[in-house]
C-alpha atoms as a printed R data frame, in Angstrom:
    type eleno elety resid chain resno        x       y       z
1   ATOM     1    CA   MET     A     1 -141.717  88.307 186.682
2   ATOM     2    CA   GLU     A     2 -144.034  85.492 185.424
3   ATOM     3    CA   SER     A     3 -147.741  85.731 185.665
4   ATOM     4    CA   ASP     A     4 -149.749  82.983 186.844
5   ATOM     5    CA   GLY     A     5 -152.320  83.167 183.941
6   ATOM     6    CA   PRO     A     6 -153.042  84.701 180.359
7   ATOM     7    CA   PHE     A     7 -152.914  88.576 180.112
8   ATOM     8    CA   VAL     A     8 -156.897  88.480 180.281
9   ATOM     9    CA   GLN     A     9 -158.679  86.568 182.576
10  ATOM    10    CA   ALA     A    10 -162.302  86.366 183.087
11  ATOM    11    CA   THR     A    11 -163.691  84.637 186.129
12  ATOM    12    CA   GLY     A    12 -166.999  85.010 187.537
13  ATOM    13    CA   GLY     A    13 -168.127  88.627 187.947
14  ATOM    14    CA   LYS     A    14 -164.615  90.039 187.296
15  ATOM    15    CA   VAL     A    15 -161.985  90.552 184.538
16  ATOM    16    CA   ARG     A    16 -158.335  90.832 184.957
17  ATOM    17    CA   VAL     A    17 -156.501  92.851 182.371
18  ATOM    18    CA   GLY     A    18 -152.634  92.687 183.076
19  ATOM    19    CA   GLY     A    19 -153.462  92.770 186.694
20  ATOM    20    CA   ILE     A    20 -156.104  95.561 186.536
21  ATOM    21    CA   GLU     A    21 -159.223  93.909 187.935
22  ATOM    22    CA   LEU     A    22 -162.740  95.206 186.637
23  ATOM    23    CA   PRO     A    23 -166.125  94.140 187.439
24  ATOM    24    CA   ARG     A    24 -168.562  92.667 184.912
25  ATOM    25    CA   ARG     A    25 -172.078  93.911 184.371
26  ATOM    26    CA   SER     A    26 -174.380  91.647 185.931
27  ATOM    27    CA   GLY     A    27 -177.744  90.576 184.801
28  ATOM    28    CA   ARG     A    28 -178.934  90.317 181.105
29  ATOM    29    CA   ARG     A    29 -176.432  91.289 178.560
30  ATOM    30    CA   ASP     A    30 -177.250  94.649 177.231
31  ATOM    31    CA   PRO     A    31 -177.806  95.009 173.408
32  ATOM    32    CA   LEU     A    32 -175.225  97.890 173.166
33  ATOM    33    CA   ALA     A    33 -172.504  95.620 174.794
34  ATOM    34    CA   PRO     A    34 -170.418  94.606 171.687
35  ATOM    35    CA   ALA     A    35 -170.673  90.806 170.892
36  ATOM    36    CA   THR     A    36 -167.683  88.606 171.616
37  ATOM    37    CA   ASP     A    37 -167.692  86.974 168.347
38  ATOM    38    CA   ARG     A    38 -166.859  90.342 166.795
39  ATOM    39    CA   PHE     A    39 -163.204  89.963 168.281
40  ATOM    40    CA   ALA     A    40 -162.169  86.450 166.868
41  ATOM    41    CA   HIS     A    41 -159.318  88.082 164.998
42  ATOM    42    CA   PHE     A    42 -158.413  90.460 167.683
43  ATOM    43    CA   CYS     A    43 -154.842  89.770 168.499
44  ATOM    44    CA   LEU     A    44 -153.094  90.630 171.809
45  ATOM    45    CA   ASP     A    45 -149.666  91.327 170.803
46  ATOM    46    CA   GLU     A    46 -147.513  93.345 173.045
47  ATOM    47    CA   LYS     A    47 -148.383  96.679 171.605
48  ATOM    48    CA   THR     A    48 -152.093  96.007 171.710
49  ATOM    49    CA   ALA     A    49 -152.001  94.464 175.139
50  ATOM    50    CA   GLU     A    50 -150.196  97.508 176.378
51  ATOM    51    CA   THR     A    51 -152.984  99.934 174.996
52  ATOM    52    CA   LEU     A    52 -155.454  97.436 176.492
53  ATOM    53    CA   ARG     A    53 -154.040  97.752 179.798
54  ATOM    54    CA   HIS     A    54 -153.788 101.682 179.508
55  ATOM    55    CA   VAL     A    55 -157.505 101.809 178.715
56  ATOM    56    CA   SER     A    56 -158.410  99.377 181.654
57  ATOM    57    CA   VAL     A    57 -156.463 101.813 183.941
58  ATOM    58    CA   SER     A    58 -158.505 104.630 182.868
59  ATOM    59    CA   VAL     A    59 -161.659 102.909 183.417
60  ATOM    60    CA   LEU     A    60 -160.595 101.989 187.044
61  ATOM    61    CA   MET     A    61 -159.343 105.499 187.590
62  ATOM    62    CA   ILE     A    62 -162.715 107.032 186.230
63  ATOM    63    CA   GLU     A    63 -160.610 109.258 183.842
64  ATOM    64    CA   PRO     A    64 -161.410 110.457 179.997
65  ATOM    65    CA   CYS     A    65 -159.170 108.362 177.617
66  ATOM    66    CA   LEU     A    66 -158.037 109.633 174.587
67  ATOM    67    CA   LEU     A    67 -156.090 107.321 172.111
68  ATOM    68    CA   GLU     A    68 -153.992 108.972 169.150
69  ATOM    69    CA   GLY     A    69 -152.421 107.133 166.449
70  ATOM    70    CA   GLU     A    70 -152.153 106.027 162.895
71  ATOM    71    CA   SER     A    71 -155.328 104.192 160.967
72  ATOM    72    CA   SER     A    72 -156.056 100.781 161.904
73  ATOM    73    CA   THR     A    73 -153.730 100.707 165.134
74  ATOM    74    CA   SER     A    74 -156.753  99.018 166.970
75  ATOM    75    CA   LYS     A    75 -157.839 102.319 168.929
76  ATOM    76    CA   THR     A    76 -161.390 101.743 168.611
77  ATOM    77    CA   SER     A    77 -161.223  97.966 168.653
78  ATOM    78    CA   THR     A    78 -159.299  98.060 171.716
79  ATOM    79    CA   ILE     A    79 -161.924  99.869 173.799
80  ATOM    80    CA   GLU     A    80 -164.780  97.934 171.942
81  ATOM    81    CA   TYR     A    81 -163.145  94.679 173.104
82  ATOM    82    CA   LEU     A    82 -162.704  95.684 176.641
83  ATOM    83    CA   ALA     A    83 -166.371  96.773 176.795
84  ATOM    84    CA   SER     A    84 -167.238  93.333 175.241
85  ATOM    85    CA   LEU     A    85 -165.303  91.488 177.861
86  ATOM    86    CA   LEU     A    86 -167.302  93.499 180.557
87  ATOM    87    CA   GLY     A    87 -170.736  93.243 178.955
88  ATOM    88    CA   GLN     A    88 -170.501  97.130 179.163
89  ATOM    89    CA   PRO     A    89 -172.731  98.937 176.832
90  ATOM    90    CA   ILE     A    90 -171.018 101.545 174.389
91  ATOM    91    CA   VAL     A    91 -172.194 103.957 171.870
92  ATOM    92    CA   ARG     A    92 -169.859 105.144 169.335
93  ATOM    93    CA   ILE     A    93 -170.260 108.599 167.634
94  ATOM    94    CA   ASN     A    94 -168.182 109.392 164.540
95  ATOM    95    CA   LEU     A    95 -167.611 112.956 164.639
96  ATOM    96    CA   ASN     A    96 -166.939 115.101 161.500
97  ATOM    97    CA   GLY     A    97 -167.083 118.663 160.276
98  ATOM    98    CA   GLN     A    98 -171.093 118.536 160.161
99  ATOM    99    CA   THR     A    99 -171.735 117.118 163.606
100 ATOM   100    CA   ASP     A   100 -173.780 119.529 165.880
101 ATOM   101    CA   THR     A   101 -174.692 119.737 169.220
102 ATOM   102    CA   GLY     A   102 -178.233 118.753 168.574
103 ATOM   103    CA   GLU     A   103 -176.758 115.138 167.609
104 ATOM   104    CA   LEU     A   104 -174.944 114.814 170.640
105 ATOM   105    CA   LEU     A   105 -177.011 116.540 173.253
106 ATOM   106    CA   GLY     A   106 -180.592 116.044 171.964
107 ATOM   107    CA   ARG     A   107 -182.880 118.343 170.146
108 ATOM   108    CA   PHE     A   108 -186.585 119.114 169.935
109 ATOM   109    CA   VAL     A   109 -188.630 116.806 167.457
110 ATOM   110    CA   PRO     A   110 -192.264 116.729 166.443
111 ATOM   111    CA   ASN     A   111 -194.397 114.972 168.853
112 ATOM   112    CA   GLU     A   112 -195.518 111.726 167.512
113 ATOM   113    CA   LEU     A   113 -197.812 111.187 170.706
114 ATOM   114    CA   ALA     A   114 -200.307 113.892 169.538
115 ATOM   115    CA   GLY     A   115 -203.622 112.725 169.697
116 ATOM   116    CA   GLU     A   116 -203.052 110.048 172.397
117 ATOM   117    CA   GLY     A   117 -204.205 112.206 175.246
118 ATOM   118    CA   GLN     A   118 -201.954 114.994 174.443
119 ATOM   119    CA   SER     A   119 -201.724 118.178 172.415
120 ATOM   120    CA   GLN     A   120 -202.534 117.787 168.705
121 ATOM   121    CA   ALA     A   121 -199.512 120.153 167.988
122 ATOM   122    CA   GLY     A   122 -196.183 120.898 169.574
123 ATOM   123    CA   TRP     A   123 -192.708 119.296 169.930
124 ATOM   124    CA   ARG     A   124 -190.971 117.227 172.537
125 ATOM   125    CA   TRP     A   125 -187.365 117.063 173.878
126 ATOM   126    CA   GLN     A   126 -185.487 113.940 172.684
127 ATOM   127    CA   ASP     A   127 -182.280 113.201 174.458
128 ATOM   128    CA   GLY     A   128 -179.036 112.973 172.259
129 ATOM   129    CA   LEU     A   129 -176.611 109.939 172.916
130 ATOM   130    CA   VAL     A   130 -174.431 111.843 175.384
131 ATOM   131    CA   ILE     A   131 -177.179 112.573 177.518
132 ATOM   132    CA   GLN     A   132 -178.346 108.918 177.450
133 ATOM   133    CA   ALA     A   133 -174.803 107.885 178.042
134 ATOM   134    CA   LEU     A   134 -174.854 109.897 181.256
135 ATOM   135    CA   ARG     A   135 -178.316 108.583 182.406
136 ATOM   136    CA   ASN     A   136 -177.740 105.064 181.592
137 ATOM   137    CA   GLY     A   137 -174.154 104.515 182.572
138 ATOM   138    CA   TRP     A   138 -172.909 103.651 178.952
139 ATOM   139    CA   TRP     A   139 -169.452 104.087 177.788
140 ATOM   140    CA   LEU     A   140 -169.192 107.148 175.227
141 ATOM   141    CA   LEU     A   141 -166.583 106.728 172.256
142 ATOM   142    CA   LEU     A   142 -166.157 109.907 170.337
143 ATOM   143    CA   ASP     A   143 -164.316 108.654 167.070
144 ATOM   144    CA   GLU     A   144 -162.146 110.900 165.052
145 ATOM   145    CA   ILE     A   145 -162.421 113.907 167.521
146 ATOM   146    CA   ASN     A   146 -160.061 115.959 165.583
147 ATOM   147    CA   LEU     A   147 -162.499 116.318 162.599
148 ATOM   148    CA   ALA     A   148 -165.104 117.804 164.475
149 ATOM   149    CA   GLU     A   149 -165.363 121.738 164.919
150 ATOM   150    CA   THR     A   150 -163.881 123.418 167.899
151 ATOM   151    CA   GLN     A   151 -167.014 124.808 169.333
152 ATOM   152    CA   ILE     A   152 -168.546 121.257 169.419
153 ATOM   153    CA   LEU     A   153 -165.488 119.755 171.301
154 ATOM   154    CA   GLU     A   154 -165.709 122.773 173.927
155 ATOM   155    CA   ARG     A   155 -169.299 122.135 174.482
156 ATOM   156    CA   LEU     A   156 -168.350 118.857 176.043
157 ATOM   157    CA   ASN     A   157 -165.063 120.145 178.037
158 ATOM   158    CA   SER     A   158 -167.044 119.970 181.517
159 ATOM   159    CA   LEU     A   159 -167.388 116.145 181.033
160 ATOM   160    CA   LEU     A   160 -163.541 115.811 181.086
161 ATOM   161    CA   GLU     A   161 -163.083 117.450 184.524
162 ATOM   162    CA   ALA     A   162 -162.175 115.257 187.448
163 ATOM   163    CA   HIS     A   163 -165.872 115.709 188.555
164 ATOM   164    CA   PRO     A   164 -167.870 115.561 185.438
165 ATOM   165    CA   SER     A   165 -170.746 117.687 184.847
166 ATOM   166    CA   LEU     A   166 -173.031 119.190 182.055
167 ATOM   167    CA   VAL     A   167 -175.585 121.938 182.026
168 ATOM   168    CA   LEU     A   168 -178.087 121.257 179.503
169 ATOM   169    CA   THR     A   169 -178.704 124.915 178.437
170 ATOM   170    CA   GLU     A   170 -180.752 123.371 175.239
171 ATOM   171    CA   HIS     A   171 -183.176 122.081 177.509
172 ATOM   172    CA   GLY     A   172 -184.221 124.259 180.648
173 ATOM   173    CA   ASN     A   173 -180.613 124.224 182.087
174 ATOM   174    CA   GLU     A   174 -180.865 120.798 183.353
175 ATOM   175    CA   ILE     A   175 -177.746 120.038 185.285
176 ATOM   176    CA   PHE     A   176 -175.852 116.672 185.317
177 ATOM   177    CA   GLY     A   177 -173.412 115.869 188.192
178 ATOM   178    CA   ASP     A   178 -172.750 118.350 190.974
179 ATOM   179    CA   ASN     A   179 -176.297 118.848 192.708
180 ATOM   180    CA   GLY     A   180 -178.201 117.802 189.551
181 ATOM   181    CA   THR     A   181 -179.195 114.772 187.861
182 ATOM   182    CA   PRO     A   182 -176.737 112.139 189.026
183 ATOM   183    CA   ILE     A   183 -174.379 110.924 186.469
184 ATOM   184    CA   HIS     A   184 -174.465 107.103 186.408
185 ATOM   185    CA   PRO     A   185 -171.382 105.561 188.133
186 ATOM   186    CA   ASP     A   186 -170.571 103.278 184.927
187 ATOM   187    CA   PHE     A   187 -170.371 106.245 182.517
188 ATOM   188    CA   ARG     A   188 -167.051 106.801 181.070
189 ATOM   189    CA   ILE     A   189 -165.844 109.034 178.032
190 ATOM   190    CA   PHE     A   190 -163.265 107.937 175.390
191 ATOM   191    CA   GLY     A   191 -161.977 109.625 172.406
192 ATOM   192    CA   THR     A   192 -159.972 108.429 169.397
193 ATOM   193    CA   MET     A   193 -157.905 110.524 166.769
194 ATOM   194    CA   ASN     A   194 -155.577 110.107 163.628
195 ATOM   195    CA   PRO     A   195 -152.496 112.556 163.808
196 ATOM   196    CA   ALA     A   196 -153.057 116.068 162.741
197 ATOM   197    CA   GLU     A   197 -151.029 115.259 159.363
198 ATOM   198    CA   TYR     A   198 -154.156 113.411 158.056
199 ATOM   199    CA   ALA     A   199 -156.191 115.382 155.481
200 ATOM   200    CA   GLY     A   200 -158.895 117.382 157.392
201 ATOM   201    CA   ARG     A   201 -157.835 116.824 160.876
202 ATOM   202    CA   SER     A   202 -157.508 119.772 163.253
203 ATOM   203    CA   VAL     A   203 -154.607 120.324 165.477
204 ATOM   204    CA   MET     A   204 -155.540 119.956 169.057
205 ATOM   205    CA   SER     A   205 -153.808 122.050 171.485
206 ATOM   206    CA   PRO     A   206 -151.558 120.610 174.345
207 ATOM   207    CA   ALA     A   207 -153.996 122.210 176.739
208 ATOM   208    CA   TYR     A   208 -157.112 120.298 175.386
209 ATOM   209    CA   LYS     A   209 -155.063 117.006 175.106
210 ATOM   210    CA   ASP     A   210 -154.051 117.528 178.917
211 ATOM   211    CA   ARG     A   211 -157.972 117.383 179.930
212 ATOM   212    CA   TRP     A   212 -157.817 113.877 178.574
213 ATOM   213    CA   ARG     A   213 -155.920 112.573 181.487
214 ATOM   214    CA   GLY     A   214 -155.677 108.946 180.194
215 ATOM   215    CA   PHE     A   215 -154.117 110.190 177.003
216 ATOM   216    CA   ARG     A   216 -151.940 107.753 174.967
217 ATOM   217    CA   LEU     A   217 -149.886 107.894 171.741
218 ATOM   218    CA   VAL     A   218 -150.879 104.369 170.150
219 ATOM   219    CA   PRO     A   219 -147.573 102.734 168.519
220 ATOM   220    CA   THR     A   220 -147.888 101.752 164.846
221 ATOM   221    CA   PRO     A   221 -148.013  97.688 164.254
222 ATOM   222    CA   GLY     A   222 -144.870  96.295 162.283
223 ATOM   223    CA   GLU     A   223 -143.958  92.884 161.057
224 ATOM   224    CA   PRO     A   224 -144.095  91.180 164.108
225 ATOM   225    CA   GLU     A   225 -147.516  92.322 164.879
226 ATOM   226    CA   TYR     A   226 -148.870  91.518 161.572
227 ATOM   227    CA   ARG     A   227 -147.441  88.193 161.882
228 ATOM   228    CA   SER     A   228 -148.893  87.470 165.411
229 ATOM   229    CA   MET     A   229 -152.348  88.487 163.935
230 ATOM   230    CA   LEU     A   230 -151.995  86.116 161.056
231 ATOM   231    CA   ARG     A   231 -151.117  83.384 163.197
232 ATOM   232    CA   LEU     A   232 -154.118  84.022 165.436
233 ATOM   233    CA   MET     A   233 -156.617  84.037 162.634
234 ATOM   234    CA   VAL     A   234 -155.175  80.900 160.807
235 ATOM   235    CA   LEU     A   235 -153.742  78.739 163.741
236 ATOM   236    CA   GLY     A   236 -155.313  80.038 166.610
237 ATOM   237    CA   GLN     A   237 -152.041  81.079 168.506
238 ATOM   238    CA   GLN     A   238 -152.376  84.005 170.873
239 ATOM   239    CA   PRO     A   239 -148.785  85.102 171.435
240 ATOM   240    CA   SER     A   240 -147.072  85.361 174.703
241 ATOM   241    CA   LEU     A   241 -146.389  88.863 176.074
242 ATOM   242    CA   VAL     A   242 -144.221  90.788 178.275
243 ATOM   243    CA   VAL     A   243 -146.118  93.953 179.582
244 ATOM   244    CA   ASP     A   244 -144.821  96.104 182.380
245 ATOM   245    CA   GLY     A   245 -142.055  93.658 183.127
246 ATOM   246    CA   THR     A   246 -144.541  90.752 183.736
247 ATOM   247    CA   ALA     A   247 -144.563  87.853 181.262
248 ATOM   248    CA   TYR     A   248 -147.858  86.462 180.399
249 ATOM   249    CA   PRO     A   249 -148.176  82.992 178.543
250 ATOM   250    CA   GLY     A   250 -149.805  82.573 175.076
251 ATOM   251    CA   ALA     A   251 -152.940  80.675 174.440
252 ATOM   252    CA   GLN     A   252 -154.483  78.471 171.969
253 ATOM   253    CA   VAL     A   253 -157.987  79.435 170.771
254 ATOM   254    CA   GLU     A   254 -160.098  78.809 167.866
255 ATOM   255    CA   PRO     A   255 -159.013  80.247 164.719
256 ATOM   256    CA   SER     A   256 -161.267  82.776 162.779
257 ATOM   257    CA   HIS     A   257 -160.322  81.327 159.565
258 ATOM   258    CA   PRO     A   258 -160.330  77.528 160.232
259 ATOM   259    CA   GLY     A   259 -159.101  75.241 157.552
260 ATOM   260    CA   LEU     A   260 -156.207  77.008 156.338
261 ATOM   261    CA   ASP     A   261 -153.927  75.521 158.742
262 ATOM   262    CA   GLY     A   262 -154.160  72.468 156.495
263 ATOM   263    CA   LEU     A   263 -152.418  74.002 153.503
264 ATOM   264    CA   GLU     A   264 -148.896  73.222 152.597
265 ATOM   265    CA   GLY     A   265 -146.239  75.456 154.077
266 ATOM   266    CA   ILE     A   266 -149.000  77.601 155.826
267 ATOM   267    CA   GLU     A   267 -146.631  78.965 158.712
268 ATOM   268    CA   ASP     A   268 -143.660  79.992 156.279
269 ATOM   269    CA   GLU     A   269 -146.191  81.652 153.967
270 ATOM   270    CA   LEU     A   270 -148.029  83.473 156.726
271 ATOM   271    CA   ASP     A   271 -144.518  84.954 157.492
272 ATOM   272    CA   SER     A   272 -143.842  85.974 153.929
273 ATOM   273    CA   LEU     A   273 -147.322  87.693 153.916
274 ATOM   274    CA   ALA     A   274 -146.560  89.678 157.235
275 ATOM   275    CA   ARG     A   275 -143.182  90.702 155.478
276 ATOM   276    CA   PHE     A   276 -144.934  92.011 152.155
277 ATOM   277    CA   HIS     A   277 -147.660  93.851 154.119
278 ATOM   278    CA   ALA     A   278 -145.188  95.472 156.334
279 ATOM   279    CA   THR     A   279 -143.056  96.687 153.295
280 ATOM   280    CA   ALA     A   280 -146.084  97.589 151.083
281 ATOM   281    CA   ALA     A   281 -147.489  99.728 153.820
282 ATOM   282    CA   SER     A   282 -144.154 101.584 154.534
283 ATOM   283    CA   ALA     A   283 -143.932 102.098 150.688
284 ATOM   284    CA   ALA     A   284 -147.262 103.628 150.749
285 ATOM   285    CA   ALA     A   285 -146.509 105.960 153.688
286 ATOM   286    CA   ASP     A   286 -146.487 109.870 152.919
287 ATOM   287    CA   GLY     A   287 -142.919 110.996 152.518
288 ATOM   288    CA   ASN     A   288 -141.582 107.586 151.350
289 ATOM   289    CA   GLY     A   289 -141.399 108.394 147.684
290 ATOM   290    CA   SER     A   290 -141.479 104.678 146.430
291 ATOM   291    CA   LEU     A   291 -145.272 104.146 145.920
292 ATOM   292    CA   ALA     A   292 -147.769 106.793 144.567
293 ATOM   293    CA   ALA     A   293 -145.361 109.563 144.835
294 ATOM   294    CA   ARG     A   294 -147.163 111.610 142.342
295 ATOM   295    CA   ARG     A   295 -150.587 111.036 143.859
296 ATOM   296    CA   LYS     A   296 -152.359 113.369 146.406
297 ATOM   297    CA   GLU     A   297 -154.127 110.275 147.880
298 ATOM   298    CA   ARG     A   298 -151.831 107.456 148.723
299 ATOM   299    CA   PRO     A   299 -153.093 103.792 148.910
300 ATOM   300    CA   VAL     A   300 -153.549 102.778 152.613
301 ATOM   301    CA   PHE     A   301 -152.632  99.194 153.527
302 ATOM   302    CA   THR     A   302 -153.684  98.289 157.216
303 ATOM   303    CA   ARG     A   303 -154.737  95.068 159.171
304 ATOM   304    CA   ARG     A   304 -157.977  95.178 157.254
305 ATOM   305    CA   SER     A   305 -155.907  94.350 154.202
306 ATOM   306    CA   LEU     A   306 -154.709  91.208 155.990
307 ATOM   307    CA   LEU     A   307 -158.111  90.231 157.097
308 ATOM   308    CA   SER     A   308 -159.435  90.664 153.293
309 ATOM   309    CA   VAL     A   309 -156.421  88.518 151.947
310 ATOM   310    CA   LEU     A   310 -157.715  85.601 154.472
311 ATOM   311    CA   ASP     A   311 -161.476  86.265 153.856
312 ATOM   312    CA   PHE     A   312 -160.784  85.950 149.933
313 ATOM   313    CA   VAL     A   313 -158.649  82.761 150.327
314 ATOM   314    CA   CYS     A   314 -161.626  81.017 152.349
315 ATOM   315    CA   ARG     A   315 -164.651  82.400 150.402
316 ATOM   316    CA   VAL     A   316 -163.370  82.490 146.877
317 ATOM   317    CA   VAL     A   317 -160.236  80.357 146.322
318 ATOM   318    CA   ARG     A   318 -161.388  77.768 148.946
319 ATOM   319    CA   PRO     A   319 -158.377  75.417 148.559
320 ATOM   320    CA   ALA     A   320 -158.308  71.738 149.516
321 ATOM   321    CA   ALA     A   321 -156.327  70.583 152.351
322 ATOM   322    CA   GLY     A   322 -152.834  69.879 151.216
323 ATOM   323    CA   THR     A   323 -152.782  72.632 148.494
324 ATOM   324    CA   PRO     A   324 -149.658  74.795 148.443
325 ATOM   325    CA   ALA     A   325 -150.768  77.822 150.581
326 ATOM   326    CA   GLY     A   326 -148.438  80.275 148.702
327 ATOM   327    CA   ALA     A   327 -150.547  80.200 145.486
328 ATOM   328    CA   ALA     A   328 -153.730  81.314 147.042
329 ATOM   329    CA   LEU     A   329 -152.309  83.994 149.550
330 ATOM   330    CA   ARG     A   330 -150.376  85.327 146.474
331 ATOM   331    CA   GLN     A   331 -153.792  85.441 144.361
332 ATOM   332    CA   ALA     A   332 -155.476  87.334 146.942
333 ATOM   333    CA   ALA     A   333 -152.404  89.540 147.922
334 ATOM   334    CA   VAL     A   334 -152.543  90.767 144.152
335 ATOM   335    CA   ARG     A   335 -156.072  91.879 144.308
336 ATOM   336    CA   TYR     A   336 -155.956  93.520 147.769
337 ATOM   337    CA   TYR     A   337 -152.570  95.356 147.045
338 ATOM   338    CA   ALA     A   338 -151.437  95.422 143.431
339 ATOM   339    CA   ASP     A   339 -155.000  96.023 141.948
340 ATOM   340    CA   ARG     A   340 -155.738  98.903 144.164
341 ATOM   341    CA   VAL     A   341 -153.092 101.203 142.572
342 ATOM   342    CA   GLY     A   342 -153.923 102.763 138.971
343 ATOM   343    CA   ALA     A   343 -150.308 103.555 137.623
344 ATOM   344    CA   ASP     A   344 -148.545 100.892 136.055
345 ATOM   345    CA   ASP     A   345 -145.219 101.718 137.660
346 ATOM   346    CA   ASP     A   346 -147.001 101.565 141.196
347 ATOM   347    CA   ARG     A   347 -148.164  98.208 140.503
348 ATOM   348    CA   GLN     A   348 -144.725  97.051 139.397
349 ATOM   349    CA   VAL     A   349 -143.515  98.374 142.748
350 ATOM   350    CA   LEU     A   350 -146.034  96.277 144.631
351 ATOM   351    CA   LEU     A   351 -145.214  93.074 142.465
352 ATOM   352    CA   ARG     A   352 -141.394  93.583 143.256
353 ATOM   353    CA   LEU     A   353 -142.095  93.793 147.040
354 ATOM   354    CA   LEU     A   354 -144.333  90.723 146.623
355 ATOM   355    CA   GLU     A   355 -141.450  88.889 144.919
356 ATOM   356    CA   ALA     A   356 -138.883  90.134 147.534
357 ATOM   357    CA   SER     A   357 -141.334  88.840 150.350
358 ATOM   358    CA   GLY     A   358 -140.990  85.112 148.897
359 ATOM   359    CA   LEU     A   359 -144.739  84.837 149.067
360 ATOM   360    CA   GLY     A   360 -145.825  82.006 146.708
361 ATOM   361    CA   GLN     A   361 -142.504  81.732 145.316
362 ATOM   362    CA   GLU     A   362 -142.413  78.258 144.760
363 ATOM   363    CA   THR     A   363 -145.534  78.481 142.438
364 ATOM   364    CA   THR     A   364 -143.815  81.227 140.295
365 ATOM   365    CA   ARG     A   365 -140.755  79.297 139.212
């Protein structure tokens, strides 16, 4: 079925994401709403678009949404991108083993107002970000939830129920939800996590994941997705999509790295760069054995590596129009891939992969 417009359509006070209609926040844009210019390189390939639609449905359904996937699969970016489209304020908390309930819910702090008609001594209560989100209707994004201690996550379990609530035992047993302080209708809770195989991550029980009714395993990008991202950043081409049986046309937008489209052979070289990145990322993956097999910490190559390559070409190499694109991209690829490994044999593996990809091949003959 053909759509009558692009996958994302913003008109008036509404945003449509793959047929899911959500209201935009009215009035002055909140400082906590992510700026739209942060997403100039955000590519809506089919895998990312499917995740974006999943998150949109969770927002519409008022259900907690948890995204699990490899590093740099656009889990956090997708949630923040949707918030940016809607003008929705969002707060992101990066969880770790030292995160405590005071950081999330609040704590008593010294009373700085002492001497202004108040007692010279004492303490006052300061809401944490979770409580502020409940009161103000912010989205709450808990990043890397399986790095946090179990008791910290359990403290927030009641917010994952169909009718969320929270008893603030740390501050006079104030109740949010039920018959207590109303929870703002715009409040939503999201979580992201890497697979348990990542170092330091805890294994989340099936029962806990089931509390997140909007749970999704985010697929890992491959060469087609890397190619689409590069073409967006250099050529301004958002790809056409097929999501849930509906075809959406592509779109022409302003590229995030203007000027590179004037380099000789740029389209073929971008394809070669995507091919090289895909093989390098696969070679560095645990269990592959072809790169850094004897190291406890393997190199990681993600979409950030591709962004770094283009940034380097624009800001450091700065090639003139008509210059062969392969030479500049190859120089940057050596810096952000081969130069990140220490052993000579690992460096040689990456250089062989670079040769096999054909990137800058004409310049090396």
